[in-house]
mmCIF file of C-alpha atoms and ligand atoms in Angstrom:
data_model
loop_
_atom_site.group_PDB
_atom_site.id
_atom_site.type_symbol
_atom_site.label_atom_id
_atom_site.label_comp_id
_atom_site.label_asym_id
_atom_site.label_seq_id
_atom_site.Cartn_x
_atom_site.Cartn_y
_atom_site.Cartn_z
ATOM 1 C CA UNK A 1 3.027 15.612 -12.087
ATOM 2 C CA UNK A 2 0.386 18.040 -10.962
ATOM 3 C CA UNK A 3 -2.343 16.557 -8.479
ATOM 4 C CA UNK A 4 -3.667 20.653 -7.330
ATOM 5 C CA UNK A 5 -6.694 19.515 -5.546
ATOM 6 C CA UNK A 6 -7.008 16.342 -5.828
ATOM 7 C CA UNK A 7 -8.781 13.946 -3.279
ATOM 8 C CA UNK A 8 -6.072 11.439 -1.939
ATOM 9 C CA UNK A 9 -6.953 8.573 0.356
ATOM 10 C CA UNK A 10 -3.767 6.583 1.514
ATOM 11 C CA UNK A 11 -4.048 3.254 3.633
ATOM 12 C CA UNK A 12 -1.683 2.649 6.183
ATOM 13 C CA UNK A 13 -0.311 6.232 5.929
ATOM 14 C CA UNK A 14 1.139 7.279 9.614
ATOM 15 C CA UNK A 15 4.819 5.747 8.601
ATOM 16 C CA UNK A 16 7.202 4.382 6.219
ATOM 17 C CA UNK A 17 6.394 4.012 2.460
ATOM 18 C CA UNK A 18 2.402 5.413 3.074
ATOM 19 C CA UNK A 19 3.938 8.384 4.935
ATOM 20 C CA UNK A 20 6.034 9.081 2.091
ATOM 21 C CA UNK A 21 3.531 9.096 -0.387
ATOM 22 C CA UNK A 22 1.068 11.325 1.367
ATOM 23 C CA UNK A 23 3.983 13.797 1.608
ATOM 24 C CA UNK A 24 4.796 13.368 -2.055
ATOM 25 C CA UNK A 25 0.858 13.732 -2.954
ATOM 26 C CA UNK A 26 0.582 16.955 -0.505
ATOM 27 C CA UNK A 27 3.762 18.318 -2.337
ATOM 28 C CA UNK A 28 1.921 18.284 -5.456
ATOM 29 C CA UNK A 29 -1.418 20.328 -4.126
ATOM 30 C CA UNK A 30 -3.430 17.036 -3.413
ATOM 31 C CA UNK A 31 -5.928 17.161 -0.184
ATOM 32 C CA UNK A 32 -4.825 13.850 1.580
ATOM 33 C CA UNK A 33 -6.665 11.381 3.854
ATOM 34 C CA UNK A 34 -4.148 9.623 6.016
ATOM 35 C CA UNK A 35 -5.683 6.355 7.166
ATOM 36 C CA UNK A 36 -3.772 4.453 10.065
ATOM 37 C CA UNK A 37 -5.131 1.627 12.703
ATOM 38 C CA UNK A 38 -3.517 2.179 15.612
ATOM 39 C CA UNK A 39 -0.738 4.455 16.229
ATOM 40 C CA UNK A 40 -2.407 8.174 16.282
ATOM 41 C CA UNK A 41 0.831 9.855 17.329
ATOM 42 C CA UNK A 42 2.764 8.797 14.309
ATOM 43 C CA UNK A 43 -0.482 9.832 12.428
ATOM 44 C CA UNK A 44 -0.656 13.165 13.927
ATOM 45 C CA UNK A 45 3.208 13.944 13.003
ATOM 46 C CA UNK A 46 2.703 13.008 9.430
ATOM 47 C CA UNK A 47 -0.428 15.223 9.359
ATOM 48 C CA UNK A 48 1.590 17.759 11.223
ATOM 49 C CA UNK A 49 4.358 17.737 8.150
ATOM 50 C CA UNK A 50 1.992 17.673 5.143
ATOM 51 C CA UNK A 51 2.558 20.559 2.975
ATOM 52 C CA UNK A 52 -0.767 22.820 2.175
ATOM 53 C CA UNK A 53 -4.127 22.368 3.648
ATOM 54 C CA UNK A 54 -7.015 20.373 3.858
ATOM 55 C CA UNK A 55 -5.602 16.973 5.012
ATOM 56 C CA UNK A 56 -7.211 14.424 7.529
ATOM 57 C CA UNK A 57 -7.155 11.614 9.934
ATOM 58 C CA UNK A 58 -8.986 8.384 8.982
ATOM 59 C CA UNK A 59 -8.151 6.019 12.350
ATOM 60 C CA UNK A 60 -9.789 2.323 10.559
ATOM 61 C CA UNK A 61 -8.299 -1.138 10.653
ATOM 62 C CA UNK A 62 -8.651 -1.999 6.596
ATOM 63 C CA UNK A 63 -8.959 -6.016 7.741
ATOM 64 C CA UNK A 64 -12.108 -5.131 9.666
ATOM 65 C CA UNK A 65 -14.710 -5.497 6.730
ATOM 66 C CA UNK A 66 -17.358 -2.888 8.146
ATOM 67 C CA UNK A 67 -14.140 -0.448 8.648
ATOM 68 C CA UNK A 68 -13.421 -0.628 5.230
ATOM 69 C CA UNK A 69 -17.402 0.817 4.383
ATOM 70 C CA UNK A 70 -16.931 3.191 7.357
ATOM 71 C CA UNK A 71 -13.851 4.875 5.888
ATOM 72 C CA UNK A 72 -14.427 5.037 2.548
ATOM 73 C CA UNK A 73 -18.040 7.096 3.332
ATOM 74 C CA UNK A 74 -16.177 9.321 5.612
ATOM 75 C CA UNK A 75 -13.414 10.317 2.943
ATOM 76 C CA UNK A 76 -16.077 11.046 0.607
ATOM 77 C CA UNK A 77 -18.505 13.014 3.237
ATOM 78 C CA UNK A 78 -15.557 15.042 4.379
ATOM 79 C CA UNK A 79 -14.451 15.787 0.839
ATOM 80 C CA UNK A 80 -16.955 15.364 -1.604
ATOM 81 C CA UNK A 81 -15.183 12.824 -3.954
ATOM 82 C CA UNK A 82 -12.673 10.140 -4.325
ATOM 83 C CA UNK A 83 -9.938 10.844 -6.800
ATOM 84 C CA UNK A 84 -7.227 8.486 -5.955
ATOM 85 C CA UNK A 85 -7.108 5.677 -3.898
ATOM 86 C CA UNK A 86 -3.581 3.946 -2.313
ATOM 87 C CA UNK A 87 -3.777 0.728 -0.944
ATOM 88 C CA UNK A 88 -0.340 0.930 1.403
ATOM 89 C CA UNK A 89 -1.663 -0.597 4.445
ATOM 90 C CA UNK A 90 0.553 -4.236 4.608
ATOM 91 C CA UNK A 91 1.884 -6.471 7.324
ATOM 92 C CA UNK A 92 4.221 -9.299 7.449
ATOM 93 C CA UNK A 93 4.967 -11.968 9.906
ATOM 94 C CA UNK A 94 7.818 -14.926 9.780
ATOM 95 C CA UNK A 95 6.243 -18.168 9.836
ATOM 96 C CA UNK A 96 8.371 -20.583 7.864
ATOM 97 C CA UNK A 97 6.319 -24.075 7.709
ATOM 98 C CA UNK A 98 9.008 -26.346 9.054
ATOM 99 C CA UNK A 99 9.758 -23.836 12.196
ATOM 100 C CA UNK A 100 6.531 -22.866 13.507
ATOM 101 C CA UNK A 101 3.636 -25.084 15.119
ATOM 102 C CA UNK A 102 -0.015 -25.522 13.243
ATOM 103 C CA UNK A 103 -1.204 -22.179 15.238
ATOM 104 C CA UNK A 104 0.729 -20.024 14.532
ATOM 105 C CA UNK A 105 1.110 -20.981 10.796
ATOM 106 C CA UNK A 106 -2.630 -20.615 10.442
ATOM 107 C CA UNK A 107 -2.768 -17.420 12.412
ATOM 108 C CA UNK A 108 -0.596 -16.183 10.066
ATOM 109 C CA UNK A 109 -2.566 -16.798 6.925
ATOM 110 C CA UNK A 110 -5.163 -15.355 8.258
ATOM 111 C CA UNK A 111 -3.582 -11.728 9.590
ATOM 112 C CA UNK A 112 -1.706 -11.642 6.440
ATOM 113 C CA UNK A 113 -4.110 -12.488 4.029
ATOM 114 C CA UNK A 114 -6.848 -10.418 6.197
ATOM 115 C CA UNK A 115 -4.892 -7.209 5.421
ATOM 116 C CA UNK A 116 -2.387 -7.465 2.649
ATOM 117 C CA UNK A 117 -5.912 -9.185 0.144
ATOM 118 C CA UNK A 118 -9.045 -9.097 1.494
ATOM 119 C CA UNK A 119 -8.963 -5.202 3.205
ATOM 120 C CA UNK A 120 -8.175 -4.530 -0.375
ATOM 121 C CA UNK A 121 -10.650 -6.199 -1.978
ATOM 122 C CA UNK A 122 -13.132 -4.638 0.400
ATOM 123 C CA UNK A 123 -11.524 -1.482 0.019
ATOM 124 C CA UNK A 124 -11.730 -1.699 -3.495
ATOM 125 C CA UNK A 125 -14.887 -2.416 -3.652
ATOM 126 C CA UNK A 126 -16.880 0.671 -1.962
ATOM 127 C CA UNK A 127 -14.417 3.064 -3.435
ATOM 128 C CA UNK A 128 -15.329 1.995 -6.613
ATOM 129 C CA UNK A 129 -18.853 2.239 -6.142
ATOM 130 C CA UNK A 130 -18.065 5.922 -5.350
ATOM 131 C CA UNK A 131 -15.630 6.377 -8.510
ATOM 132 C CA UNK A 132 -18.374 4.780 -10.627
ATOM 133 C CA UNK A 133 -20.766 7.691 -9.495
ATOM 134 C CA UNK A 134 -18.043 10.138 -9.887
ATOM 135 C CA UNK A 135 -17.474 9.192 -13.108
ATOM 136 C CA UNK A 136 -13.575 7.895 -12.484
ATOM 137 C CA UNK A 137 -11.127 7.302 -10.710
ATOM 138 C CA UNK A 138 -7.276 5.628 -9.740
ATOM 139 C CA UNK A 139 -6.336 3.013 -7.643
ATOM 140 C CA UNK A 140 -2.506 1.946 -7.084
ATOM 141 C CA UNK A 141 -2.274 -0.890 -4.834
ATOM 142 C CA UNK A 142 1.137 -1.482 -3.277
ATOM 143 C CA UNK A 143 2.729 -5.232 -3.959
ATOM 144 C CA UNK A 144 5.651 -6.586 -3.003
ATOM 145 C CA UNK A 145 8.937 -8.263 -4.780
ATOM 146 C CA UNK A 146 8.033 -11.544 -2.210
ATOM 147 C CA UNK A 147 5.125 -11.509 -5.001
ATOM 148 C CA UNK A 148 7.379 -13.125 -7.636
ATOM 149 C CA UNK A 149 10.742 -14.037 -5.998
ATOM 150 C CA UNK A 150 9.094 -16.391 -3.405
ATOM 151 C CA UNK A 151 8.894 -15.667 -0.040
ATOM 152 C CA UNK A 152 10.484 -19.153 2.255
ATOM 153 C CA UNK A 153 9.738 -17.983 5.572
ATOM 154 C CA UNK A 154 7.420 -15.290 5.018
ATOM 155 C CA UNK A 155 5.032 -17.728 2.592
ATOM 156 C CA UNK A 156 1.669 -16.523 3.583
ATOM 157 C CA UNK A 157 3.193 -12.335 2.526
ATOM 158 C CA UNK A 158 4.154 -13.353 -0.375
ATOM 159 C CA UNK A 159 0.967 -15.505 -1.831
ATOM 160 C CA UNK A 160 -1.245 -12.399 -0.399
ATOM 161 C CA UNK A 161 0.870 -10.123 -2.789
ATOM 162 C CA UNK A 162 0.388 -12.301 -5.387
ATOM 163 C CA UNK A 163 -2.675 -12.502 -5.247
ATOM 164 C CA UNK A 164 -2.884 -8.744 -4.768
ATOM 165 C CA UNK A 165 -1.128 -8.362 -8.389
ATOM 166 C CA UNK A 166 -4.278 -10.897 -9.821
ATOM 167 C CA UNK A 167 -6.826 -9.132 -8.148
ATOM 168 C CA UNK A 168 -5.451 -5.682 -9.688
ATOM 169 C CA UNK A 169 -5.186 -7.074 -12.940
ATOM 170 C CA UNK A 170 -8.825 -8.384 -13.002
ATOM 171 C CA UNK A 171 -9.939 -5.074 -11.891
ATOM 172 C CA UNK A 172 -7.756 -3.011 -14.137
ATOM 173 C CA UNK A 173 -9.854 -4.852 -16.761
ATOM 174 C CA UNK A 174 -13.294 -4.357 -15.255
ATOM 175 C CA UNK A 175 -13.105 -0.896 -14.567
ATOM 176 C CA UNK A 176 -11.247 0.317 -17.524
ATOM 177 C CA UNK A 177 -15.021 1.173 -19.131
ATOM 178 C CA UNK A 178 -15.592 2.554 -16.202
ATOM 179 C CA UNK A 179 -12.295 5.444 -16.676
ATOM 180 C CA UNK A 180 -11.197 3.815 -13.222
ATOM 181 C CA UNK A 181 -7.524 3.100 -13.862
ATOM 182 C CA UNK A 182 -5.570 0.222 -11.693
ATOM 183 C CA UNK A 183 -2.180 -0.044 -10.980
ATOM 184 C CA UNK A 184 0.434 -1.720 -8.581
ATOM 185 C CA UNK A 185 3.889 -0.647 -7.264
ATOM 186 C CA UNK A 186 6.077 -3.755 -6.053
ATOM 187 C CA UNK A 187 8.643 -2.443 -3.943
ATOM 188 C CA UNK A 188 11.754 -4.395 -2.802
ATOM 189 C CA UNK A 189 13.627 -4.213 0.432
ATOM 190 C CA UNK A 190 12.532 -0.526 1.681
ATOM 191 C CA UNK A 191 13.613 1.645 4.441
ATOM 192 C CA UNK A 192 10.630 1.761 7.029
ATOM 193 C CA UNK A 193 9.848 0.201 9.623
ATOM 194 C CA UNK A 194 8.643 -3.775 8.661
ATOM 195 C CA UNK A 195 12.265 -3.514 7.507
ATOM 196 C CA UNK A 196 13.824 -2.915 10.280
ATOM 197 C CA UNK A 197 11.111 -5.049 12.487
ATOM 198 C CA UNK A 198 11.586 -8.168 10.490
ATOM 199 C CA UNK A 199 15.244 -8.549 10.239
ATOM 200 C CA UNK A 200 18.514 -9.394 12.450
ATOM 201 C CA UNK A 201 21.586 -7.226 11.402
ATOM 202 C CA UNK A 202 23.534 -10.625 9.584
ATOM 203 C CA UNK A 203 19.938 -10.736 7.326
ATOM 204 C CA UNK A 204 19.906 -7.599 6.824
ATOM 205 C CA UNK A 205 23.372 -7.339 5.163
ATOM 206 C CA UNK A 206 22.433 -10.474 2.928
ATOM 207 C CA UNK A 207 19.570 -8.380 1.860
ATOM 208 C CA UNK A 208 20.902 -5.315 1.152
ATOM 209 C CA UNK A 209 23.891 -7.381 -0.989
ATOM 210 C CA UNK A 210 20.987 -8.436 -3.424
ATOM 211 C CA UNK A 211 20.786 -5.160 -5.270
ATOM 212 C CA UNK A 212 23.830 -3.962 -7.039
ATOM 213 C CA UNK A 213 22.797 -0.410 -5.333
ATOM 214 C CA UNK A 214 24.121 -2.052 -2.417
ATOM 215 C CA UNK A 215 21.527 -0.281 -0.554
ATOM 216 C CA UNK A 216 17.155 -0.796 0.331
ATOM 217 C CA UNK A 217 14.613 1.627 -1.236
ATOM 218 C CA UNK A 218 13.965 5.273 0.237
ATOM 219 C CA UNK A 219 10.215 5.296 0.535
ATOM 220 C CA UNK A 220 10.274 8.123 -1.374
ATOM 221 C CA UNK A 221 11.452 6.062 -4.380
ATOM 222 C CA UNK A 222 8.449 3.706 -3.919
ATOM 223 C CA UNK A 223 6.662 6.855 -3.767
ATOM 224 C CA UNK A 224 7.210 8.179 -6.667
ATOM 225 C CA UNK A 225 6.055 5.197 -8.842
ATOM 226 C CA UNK A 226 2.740 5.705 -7.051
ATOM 227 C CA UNK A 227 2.733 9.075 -7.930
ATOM 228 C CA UNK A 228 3.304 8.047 -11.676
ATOM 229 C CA UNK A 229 0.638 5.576 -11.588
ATOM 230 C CA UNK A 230 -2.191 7.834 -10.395
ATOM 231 C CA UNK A 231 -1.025 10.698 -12.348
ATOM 232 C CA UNK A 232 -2.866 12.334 -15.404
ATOM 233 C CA UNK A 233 -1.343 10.548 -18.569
ATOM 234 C CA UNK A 234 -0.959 6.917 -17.062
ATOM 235 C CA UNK A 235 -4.107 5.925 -18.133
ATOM 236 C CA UNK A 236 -2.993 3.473 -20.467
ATOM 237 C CA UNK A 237 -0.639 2.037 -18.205
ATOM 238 C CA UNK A 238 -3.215 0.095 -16.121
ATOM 239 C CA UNK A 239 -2.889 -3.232 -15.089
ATOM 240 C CA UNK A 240 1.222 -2.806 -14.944
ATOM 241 C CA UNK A 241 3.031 -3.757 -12.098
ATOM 242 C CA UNK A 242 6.177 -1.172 -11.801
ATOM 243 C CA UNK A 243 9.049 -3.090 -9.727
ATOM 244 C CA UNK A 244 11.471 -0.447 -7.645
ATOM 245 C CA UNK A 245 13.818 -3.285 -6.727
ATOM 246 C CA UNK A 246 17.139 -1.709 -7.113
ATOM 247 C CA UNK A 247 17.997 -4.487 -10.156
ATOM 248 C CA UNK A 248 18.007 -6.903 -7.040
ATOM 249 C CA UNK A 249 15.282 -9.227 -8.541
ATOM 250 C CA UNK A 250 14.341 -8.711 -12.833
ATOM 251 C CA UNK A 251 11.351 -10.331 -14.139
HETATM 252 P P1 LIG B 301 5.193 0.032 8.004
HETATM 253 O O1 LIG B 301 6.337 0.972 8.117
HETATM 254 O O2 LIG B 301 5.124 -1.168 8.901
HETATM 255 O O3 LIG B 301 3.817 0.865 8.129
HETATM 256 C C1 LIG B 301 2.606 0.167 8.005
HETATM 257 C C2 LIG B 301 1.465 1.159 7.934
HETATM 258 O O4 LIG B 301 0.265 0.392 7.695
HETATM 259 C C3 LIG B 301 1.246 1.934 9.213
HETATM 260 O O5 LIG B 301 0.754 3.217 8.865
HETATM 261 C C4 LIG B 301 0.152 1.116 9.922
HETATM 262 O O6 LIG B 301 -0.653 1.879 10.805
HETATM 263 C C5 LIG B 301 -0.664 0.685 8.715
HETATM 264 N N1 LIG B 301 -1.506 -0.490 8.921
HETATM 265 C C6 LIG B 301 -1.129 -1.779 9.132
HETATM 266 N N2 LIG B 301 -2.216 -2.566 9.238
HETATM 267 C C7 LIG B 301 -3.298 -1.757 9.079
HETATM 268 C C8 LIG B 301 -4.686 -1.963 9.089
HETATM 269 N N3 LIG B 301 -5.200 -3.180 9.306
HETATM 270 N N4 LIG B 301 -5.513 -0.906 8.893
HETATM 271 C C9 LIG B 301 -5.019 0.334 8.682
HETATM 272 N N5 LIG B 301 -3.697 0.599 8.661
HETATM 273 C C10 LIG B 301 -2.848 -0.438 8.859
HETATM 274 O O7 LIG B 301 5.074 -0.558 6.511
HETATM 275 P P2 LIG B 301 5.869 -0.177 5.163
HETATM 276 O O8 LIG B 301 7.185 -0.853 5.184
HETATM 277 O O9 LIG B 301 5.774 1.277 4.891
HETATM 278 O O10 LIG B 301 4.979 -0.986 4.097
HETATM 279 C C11 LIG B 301 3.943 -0.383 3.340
HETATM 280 C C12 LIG B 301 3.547 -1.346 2.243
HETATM 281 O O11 LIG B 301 4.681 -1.657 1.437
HETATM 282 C C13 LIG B 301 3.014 -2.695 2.758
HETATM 283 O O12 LIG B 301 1.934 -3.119 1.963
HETATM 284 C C14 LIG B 301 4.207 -3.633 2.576
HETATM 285 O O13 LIG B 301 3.815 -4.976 2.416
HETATM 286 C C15 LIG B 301 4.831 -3.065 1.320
HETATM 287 N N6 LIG B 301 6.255 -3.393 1.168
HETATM 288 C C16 LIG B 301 7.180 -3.004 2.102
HETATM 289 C C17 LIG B 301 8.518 -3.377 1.931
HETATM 290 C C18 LIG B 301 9.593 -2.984 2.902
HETATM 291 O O14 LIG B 301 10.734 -3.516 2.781
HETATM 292 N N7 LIG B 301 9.339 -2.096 3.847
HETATM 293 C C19 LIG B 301 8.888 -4.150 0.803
HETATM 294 C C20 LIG B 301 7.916 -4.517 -0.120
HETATM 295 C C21 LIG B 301 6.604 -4.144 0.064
HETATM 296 P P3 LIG B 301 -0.228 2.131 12.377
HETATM 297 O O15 LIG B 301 0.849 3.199 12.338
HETATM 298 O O16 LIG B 301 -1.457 2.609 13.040
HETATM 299 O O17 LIG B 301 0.288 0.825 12.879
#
């Protein structure tokens, strides 16, 4: 997969599976715009290890809908066009509906929802204005497993992933006229840190004993499906949702 010049914005980018793929992109000759929302020094490092030149800081927070405007016409000022487009940014939050009081269970529909859906809607929506006047364009939009598996104490993540899967499909089917191609990556259990955030050692064994790997996902794995989706030659393979489960959940 050659991406020599291409113009790469990633979402969430600073760390873990984002981080990954900018290095993965920057490997391959792309010019990539690491967005982030609040931690610069992370952001810095990964810019700092990028292989090749031309690679930026976009410091926006995606669920802010006037952000997602904002960063979108920066990418394109600072590099003339929008080639690919990664929708990484994603948070998760336990709130299991028989353990947590009314607050905090609608709190959490609303963060989740806020960033995992709607920032990508939004940011969706002014990149593809820009990819329409380009004349094209990829999007890969990263899902989750939680999407299909059910998600019992994480319930608002996985409904917003869901959703994320419908809302790429739709598009995929809009745009296609439009030679803007759509696709989603659906990770399971990966090694960053939401993993390691979210999970006491005893669940994290259970977890890791649901793939016959016996092991999570490097983010370079997950990675490397996004790479495949926004590369020249998966045209035709919009609309798919690629799973990099380690076998631990087959649709
Ligand atoms: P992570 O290690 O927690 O990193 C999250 C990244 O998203 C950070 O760069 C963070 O920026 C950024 N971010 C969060 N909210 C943002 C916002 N509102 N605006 C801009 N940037 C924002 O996450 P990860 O594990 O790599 O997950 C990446 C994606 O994979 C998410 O969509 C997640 O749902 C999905 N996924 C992860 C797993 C897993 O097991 N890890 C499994 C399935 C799916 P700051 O550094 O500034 O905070």
């Amino acid at each position: 997969m050659d991406f020599k010049n291409k113009k790469v914005l990633i979402t969430g980018a600073s760390r873990g599976i984002g981080k990954a793929t900018a290095l993965a992109f920057a490997a391959k000759g792309a010019q990539v715009g690491i967005n982030f929302r609040n931690n610069r020094e992370a952001a810095e490092r990964t810019l700092a290890e990028l292989p090749g030149e031309g690679h930026r800081l976009f410091q926006y927070d995606v669920s802010v809908k006037e952000d997602t405007k904002s960063l979108i016409e920066d990418f394109v000022q600072a590099y003339g066009k929008l080639d690919i487009l990664v929708n990484n940014a994603g948070i998760g939050a336990f709130h299991a509906i028989d353990e947590v009081d009314f607050n905090t269970w609608t709190q959490a529909w609303e963060d989740i929802l806020g960033t995992n859906l709607t920032a990508v809607a939004n940011t969706c929506y002014w990149a593809v204005q820009a990819m329409i006047a380009q004349g094209g364009g990829r999007i890969v939009n990263v899902s989750s497993r939680g999407a299909f598996r059910g998600e019992p104490v994480q319930p608002a993540y996985g409904a917003s992933k869901a959703a994320l899967n419908s809302l790429s499909q739709s598009l995929a089917k809009q745009l296609a006229p439009h030679h803007i191609y759509v696709g989603v990556v659906a990770p399971g259990f990966t090694d960053t840190d939401m993993a390691a955030e979210a999970l006491t050692p005893k669940e994290r064994e259970n977890l890791l004993r649901e793939s016959p790997f016996q092991r999570m996902a490097k983010p370079e794995e997950v990675a490397h499906a996004i790479l495949f989706l926004a590369s020249e030659g998966a045209e035709y393979s919009s609309g798919t949702i690629i799973d990099v489960n380690g076998a631990s959940y087959l649709r």
